[in-house]
PDB file of C-alpha atoms and ligand atoms in Angstrom:
ATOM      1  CA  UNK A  51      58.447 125.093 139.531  1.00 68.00           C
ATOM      2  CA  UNK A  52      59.684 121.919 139.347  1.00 90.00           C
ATOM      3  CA  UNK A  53      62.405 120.278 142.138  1.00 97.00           C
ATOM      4  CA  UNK A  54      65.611 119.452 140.592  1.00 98.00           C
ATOM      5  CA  UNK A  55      68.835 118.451 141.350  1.00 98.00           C
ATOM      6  CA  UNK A  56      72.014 119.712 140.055  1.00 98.00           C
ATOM      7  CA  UNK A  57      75.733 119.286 140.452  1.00 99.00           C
ATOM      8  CA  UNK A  58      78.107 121.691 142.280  1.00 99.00           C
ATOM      9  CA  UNK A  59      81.713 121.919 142.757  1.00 99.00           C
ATOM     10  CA  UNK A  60      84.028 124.132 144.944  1.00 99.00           C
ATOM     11  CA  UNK A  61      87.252 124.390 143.142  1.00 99.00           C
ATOM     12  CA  UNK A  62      90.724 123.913 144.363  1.00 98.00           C
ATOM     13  CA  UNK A  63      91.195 127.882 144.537  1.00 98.00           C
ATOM     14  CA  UNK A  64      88.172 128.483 147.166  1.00 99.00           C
ATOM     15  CA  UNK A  65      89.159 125.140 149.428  1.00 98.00           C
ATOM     16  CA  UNK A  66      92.924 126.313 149.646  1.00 98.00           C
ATOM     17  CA  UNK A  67      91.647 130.123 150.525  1.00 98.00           C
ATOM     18  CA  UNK A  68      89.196 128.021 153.430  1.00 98.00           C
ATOM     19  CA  UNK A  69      85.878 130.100 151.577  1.00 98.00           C
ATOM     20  CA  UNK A  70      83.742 126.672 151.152  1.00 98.00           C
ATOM     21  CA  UNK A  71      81.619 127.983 154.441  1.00 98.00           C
ATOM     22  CA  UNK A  72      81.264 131.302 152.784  1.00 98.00           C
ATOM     23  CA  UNK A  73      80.327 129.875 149.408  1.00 98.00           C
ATOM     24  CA  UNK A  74      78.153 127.082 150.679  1.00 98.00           C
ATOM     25  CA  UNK A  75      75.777 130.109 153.266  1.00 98.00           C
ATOM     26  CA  UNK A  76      75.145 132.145 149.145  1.00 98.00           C
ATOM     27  CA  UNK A  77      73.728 128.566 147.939  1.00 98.00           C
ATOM     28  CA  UNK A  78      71.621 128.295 151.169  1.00 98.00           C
ATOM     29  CA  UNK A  79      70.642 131.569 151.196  1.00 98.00           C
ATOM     30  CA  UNK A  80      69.318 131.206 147.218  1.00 98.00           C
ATOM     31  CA  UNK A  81      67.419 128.776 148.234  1.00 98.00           C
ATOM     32  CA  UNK A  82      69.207 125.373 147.745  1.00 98.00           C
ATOM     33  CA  UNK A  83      69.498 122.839 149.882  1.00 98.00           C
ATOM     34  CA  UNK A  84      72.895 120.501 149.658  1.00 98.00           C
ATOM     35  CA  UNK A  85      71.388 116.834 149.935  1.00 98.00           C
ATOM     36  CA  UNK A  86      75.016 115.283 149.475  1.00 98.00           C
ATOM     37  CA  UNK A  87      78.732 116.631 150.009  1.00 98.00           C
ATOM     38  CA  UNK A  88      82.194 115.475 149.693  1.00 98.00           C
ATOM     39  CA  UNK A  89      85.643 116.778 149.716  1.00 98.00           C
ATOM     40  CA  UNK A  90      88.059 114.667 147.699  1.00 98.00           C
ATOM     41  CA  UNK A  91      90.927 114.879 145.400  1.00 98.00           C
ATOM     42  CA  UNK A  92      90.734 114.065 142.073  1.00 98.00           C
ATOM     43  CA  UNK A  93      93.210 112.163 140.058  1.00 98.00           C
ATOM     44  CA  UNK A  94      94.091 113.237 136.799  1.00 98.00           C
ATOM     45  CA  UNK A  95      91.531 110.371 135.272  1.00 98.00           C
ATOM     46  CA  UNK A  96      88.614 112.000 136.945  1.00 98.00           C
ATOM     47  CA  UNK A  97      89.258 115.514 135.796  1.00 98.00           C
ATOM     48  CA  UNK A  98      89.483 114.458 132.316  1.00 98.00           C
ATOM     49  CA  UNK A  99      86.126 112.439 132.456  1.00 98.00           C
ATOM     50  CA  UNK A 100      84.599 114.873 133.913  1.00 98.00           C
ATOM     51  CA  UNK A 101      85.568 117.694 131.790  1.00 98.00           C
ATOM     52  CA  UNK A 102      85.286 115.624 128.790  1.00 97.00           C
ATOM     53  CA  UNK A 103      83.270 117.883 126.908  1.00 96.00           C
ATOM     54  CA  UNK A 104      85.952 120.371 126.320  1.00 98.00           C
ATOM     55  CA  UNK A 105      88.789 117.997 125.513  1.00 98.00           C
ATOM     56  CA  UNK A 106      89.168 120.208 122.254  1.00 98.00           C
ATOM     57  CA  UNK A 107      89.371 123.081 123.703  1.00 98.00           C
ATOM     58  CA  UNK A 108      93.023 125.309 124.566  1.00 98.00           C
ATOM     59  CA  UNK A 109      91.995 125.745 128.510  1.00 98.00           C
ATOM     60  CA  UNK A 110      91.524 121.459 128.563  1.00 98.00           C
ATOM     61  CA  UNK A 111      94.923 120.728 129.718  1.00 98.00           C
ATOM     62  CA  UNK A 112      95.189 123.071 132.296  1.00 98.00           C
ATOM     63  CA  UNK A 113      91.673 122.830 133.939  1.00 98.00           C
ATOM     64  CA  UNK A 114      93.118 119.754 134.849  1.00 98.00           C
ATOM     65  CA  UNK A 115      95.819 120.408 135.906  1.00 98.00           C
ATOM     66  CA  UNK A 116      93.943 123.148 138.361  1.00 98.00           C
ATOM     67  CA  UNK A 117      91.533 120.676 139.486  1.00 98.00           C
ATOM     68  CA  UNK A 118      93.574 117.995 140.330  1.00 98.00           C
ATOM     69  CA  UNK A 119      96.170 120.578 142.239  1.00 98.00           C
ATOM     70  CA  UNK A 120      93.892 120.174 145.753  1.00 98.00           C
ATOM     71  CA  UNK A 121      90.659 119.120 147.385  1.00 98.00           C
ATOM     72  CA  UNK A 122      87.257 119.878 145.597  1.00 99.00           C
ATOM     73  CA  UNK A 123      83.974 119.530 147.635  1.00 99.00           C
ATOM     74  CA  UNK A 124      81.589 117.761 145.493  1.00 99.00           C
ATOM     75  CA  UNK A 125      77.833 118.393 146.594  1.00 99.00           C
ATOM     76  CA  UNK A 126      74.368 117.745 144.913  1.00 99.00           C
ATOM     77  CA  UNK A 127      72.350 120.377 145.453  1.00 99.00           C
ATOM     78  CA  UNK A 128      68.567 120.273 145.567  1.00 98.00           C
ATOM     79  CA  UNK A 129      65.810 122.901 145.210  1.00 98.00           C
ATOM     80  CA  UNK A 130      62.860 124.826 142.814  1.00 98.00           C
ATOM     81  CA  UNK A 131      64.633 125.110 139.492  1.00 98.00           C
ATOM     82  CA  UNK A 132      68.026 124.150 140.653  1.00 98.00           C
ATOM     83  CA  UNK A 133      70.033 124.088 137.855  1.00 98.00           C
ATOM     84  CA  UNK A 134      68.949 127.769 136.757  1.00 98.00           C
ATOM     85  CA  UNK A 135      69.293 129.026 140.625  1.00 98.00           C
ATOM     86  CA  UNK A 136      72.395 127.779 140.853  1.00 98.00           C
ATOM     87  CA  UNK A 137      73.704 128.973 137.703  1.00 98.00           C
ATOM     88  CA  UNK A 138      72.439 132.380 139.035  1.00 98.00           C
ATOM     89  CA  UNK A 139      73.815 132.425 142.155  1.00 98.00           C
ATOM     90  CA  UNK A 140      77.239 131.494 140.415  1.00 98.00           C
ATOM     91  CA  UNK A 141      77.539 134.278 138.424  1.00 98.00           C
ATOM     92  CA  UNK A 142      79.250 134.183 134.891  1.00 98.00           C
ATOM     93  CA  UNK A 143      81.855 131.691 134.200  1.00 98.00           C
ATOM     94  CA  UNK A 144      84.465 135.195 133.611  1.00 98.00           C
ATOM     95  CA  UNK A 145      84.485 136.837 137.399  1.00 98.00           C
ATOM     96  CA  UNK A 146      84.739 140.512 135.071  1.00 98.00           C
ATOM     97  CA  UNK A 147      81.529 139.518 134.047  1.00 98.00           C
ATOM     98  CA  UNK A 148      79.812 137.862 136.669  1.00 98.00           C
ATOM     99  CA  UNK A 149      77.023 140.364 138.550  1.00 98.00           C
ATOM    100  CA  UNK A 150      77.643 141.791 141.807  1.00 98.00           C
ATOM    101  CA  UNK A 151      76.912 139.701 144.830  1.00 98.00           C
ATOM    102  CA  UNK A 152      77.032 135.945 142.846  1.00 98.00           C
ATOM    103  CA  UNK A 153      79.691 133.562 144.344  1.00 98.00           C
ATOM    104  CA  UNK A 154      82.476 134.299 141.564  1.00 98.00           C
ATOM    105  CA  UNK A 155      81.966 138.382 141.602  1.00 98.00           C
ATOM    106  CA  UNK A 156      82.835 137.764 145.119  1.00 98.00           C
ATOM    107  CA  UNK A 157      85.340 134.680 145.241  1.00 98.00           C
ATOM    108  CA  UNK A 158      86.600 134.264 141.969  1.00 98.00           C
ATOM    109  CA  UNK A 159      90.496 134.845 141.082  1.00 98.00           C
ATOM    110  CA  UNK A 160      90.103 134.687 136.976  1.00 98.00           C
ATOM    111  CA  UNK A 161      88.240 132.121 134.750  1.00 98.00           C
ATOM    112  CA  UNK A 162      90.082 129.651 135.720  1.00 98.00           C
ATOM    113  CA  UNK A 163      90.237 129.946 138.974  1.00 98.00           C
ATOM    114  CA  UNK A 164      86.399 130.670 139.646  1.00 98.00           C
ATOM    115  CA  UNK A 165      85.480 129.063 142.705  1.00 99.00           C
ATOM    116  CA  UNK A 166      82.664 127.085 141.586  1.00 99.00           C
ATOM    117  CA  UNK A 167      81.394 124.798 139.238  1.00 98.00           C
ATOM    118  CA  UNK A 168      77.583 123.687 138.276  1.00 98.00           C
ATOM    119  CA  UNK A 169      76.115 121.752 135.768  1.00 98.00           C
ATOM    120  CA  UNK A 170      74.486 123.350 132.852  1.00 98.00           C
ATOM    121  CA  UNK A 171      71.377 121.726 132.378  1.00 98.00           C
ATOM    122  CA  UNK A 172      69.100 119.404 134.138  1.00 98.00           C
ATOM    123  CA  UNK A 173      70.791 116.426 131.669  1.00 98.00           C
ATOM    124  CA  UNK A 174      73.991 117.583 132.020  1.00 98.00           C
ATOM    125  CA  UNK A 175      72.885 117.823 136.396  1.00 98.00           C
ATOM    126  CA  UNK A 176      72.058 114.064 135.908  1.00 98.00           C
ATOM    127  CA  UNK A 177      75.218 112.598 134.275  1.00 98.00           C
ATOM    128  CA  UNK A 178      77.646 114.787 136.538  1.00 98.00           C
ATOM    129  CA  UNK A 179      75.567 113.362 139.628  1.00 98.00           C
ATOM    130  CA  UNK A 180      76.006 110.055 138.289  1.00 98.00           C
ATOM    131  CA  UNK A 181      79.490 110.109 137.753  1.00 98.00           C
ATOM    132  CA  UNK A 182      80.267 111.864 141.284  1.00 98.00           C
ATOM    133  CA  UNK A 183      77.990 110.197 143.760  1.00 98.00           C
ATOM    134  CA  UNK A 184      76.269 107.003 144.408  1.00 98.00           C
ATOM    135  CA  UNK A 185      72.148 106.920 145.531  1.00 98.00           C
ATOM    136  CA  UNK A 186      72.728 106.031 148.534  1.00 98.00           C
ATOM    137  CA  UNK A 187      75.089 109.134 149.133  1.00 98.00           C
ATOM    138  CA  UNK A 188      72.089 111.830 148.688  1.00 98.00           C
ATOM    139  CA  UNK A 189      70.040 111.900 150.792  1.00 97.00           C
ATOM    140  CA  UNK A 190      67.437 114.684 150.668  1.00 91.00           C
TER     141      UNK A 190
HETATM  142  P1  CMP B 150      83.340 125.441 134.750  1.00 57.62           P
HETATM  143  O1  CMP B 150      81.967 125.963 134.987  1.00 57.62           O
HETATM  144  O2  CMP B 150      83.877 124.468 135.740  1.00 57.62           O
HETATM  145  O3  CMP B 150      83.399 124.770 133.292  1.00 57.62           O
HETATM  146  C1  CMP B 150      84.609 124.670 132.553  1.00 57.62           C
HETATM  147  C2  CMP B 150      85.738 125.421 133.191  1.00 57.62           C
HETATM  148  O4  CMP B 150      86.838 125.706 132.360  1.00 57.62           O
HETATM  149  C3  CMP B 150      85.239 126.784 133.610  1.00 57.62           C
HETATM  150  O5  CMP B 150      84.345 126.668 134.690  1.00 57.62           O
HETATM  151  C4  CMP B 150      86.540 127.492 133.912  1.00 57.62           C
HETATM  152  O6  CMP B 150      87.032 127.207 135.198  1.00 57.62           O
HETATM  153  C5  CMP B 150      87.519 126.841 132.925  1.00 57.62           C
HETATM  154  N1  CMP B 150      87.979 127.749 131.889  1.00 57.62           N
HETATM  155  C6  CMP B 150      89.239 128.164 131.732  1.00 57.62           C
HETATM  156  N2  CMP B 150      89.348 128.987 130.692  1.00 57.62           N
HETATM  157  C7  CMP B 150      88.114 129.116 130.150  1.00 57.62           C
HETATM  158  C8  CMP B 150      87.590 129.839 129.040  1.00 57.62           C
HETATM  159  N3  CMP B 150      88.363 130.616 128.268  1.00 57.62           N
HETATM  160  N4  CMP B 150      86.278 129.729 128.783  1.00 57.62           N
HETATM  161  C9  CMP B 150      85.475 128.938 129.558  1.00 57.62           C
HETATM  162  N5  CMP B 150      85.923 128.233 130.633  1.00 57.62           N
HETATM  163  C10 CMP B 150      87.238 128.319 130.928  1.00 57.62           C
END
């Protein structure tokens, strides 16, 4: 299995409800290992970068709006199969649908506000590190 890296992000919705202790212990537990963490706020630029890749769709406007309402902690997250593992212990993107025990079954208000966020694939991992951190800021 190989070791990747992977991008996560605790949303607005968990930091206001103080959860990012409880969310951070089901990563650990699944096996990953955060080798960088921040808590920021992002401006309105940064969302829409970052979320670039739905620009065209109807939820655009207000994910950004949501994720620019409060702090985020940003974190790379390393470990066997990251990306997958974390995508697991996520749960579905929907909280209705996300399997019992996974971070938004637990957390999660609605699809919006669903706690977490993690890349999608090990190049998707790679650009959303890029854009987040700097090398020097992981430090496995
Ligand atoms: P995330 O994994 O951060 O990726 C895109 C985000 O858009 C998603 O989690 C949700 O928070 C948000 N979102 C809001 N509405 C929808 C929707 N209908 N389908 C998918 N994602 C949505």
């Amino acid at each position: 299995m190989p070791i990747q890296q992977t991008l996560s992000i605790i949303k607005p919705d968990a930091t206001a409800r103080n959860i990012t202790g409880q969310i951070v212990a089901k990563l650990e537990e699944a096996g990953l290992r955060v080798v960088a963490q921040k808590r920021v706020k992002w401006k309105q630029t940064e969302a829409r970068k970052f979320y670039a890749v739905h620009k065209d769709r109807p939820f655009y406007k207000d994910l950004v709006k949501f994720m620019t309402s409060g702090p985020i902690v940003l974190q790379v997250l390393e470990g066997n199969n990251a990306v997958s593992k974390n995508r697991k212990v996520m749960g579905a993107t929907n909280p209705e649908e996300a399997a019992p025990g996974t971070i938004r079954a637990e957390f999660a208000e609605n699809i919006e506000r669903n706690s977490v966020h993690g890349s999608d694939s090990a190049e998707n991992a790679g650009k959303e590190i890029r854009m987040c951190f700097r090398k020097p800021e992981i430090v496995g």
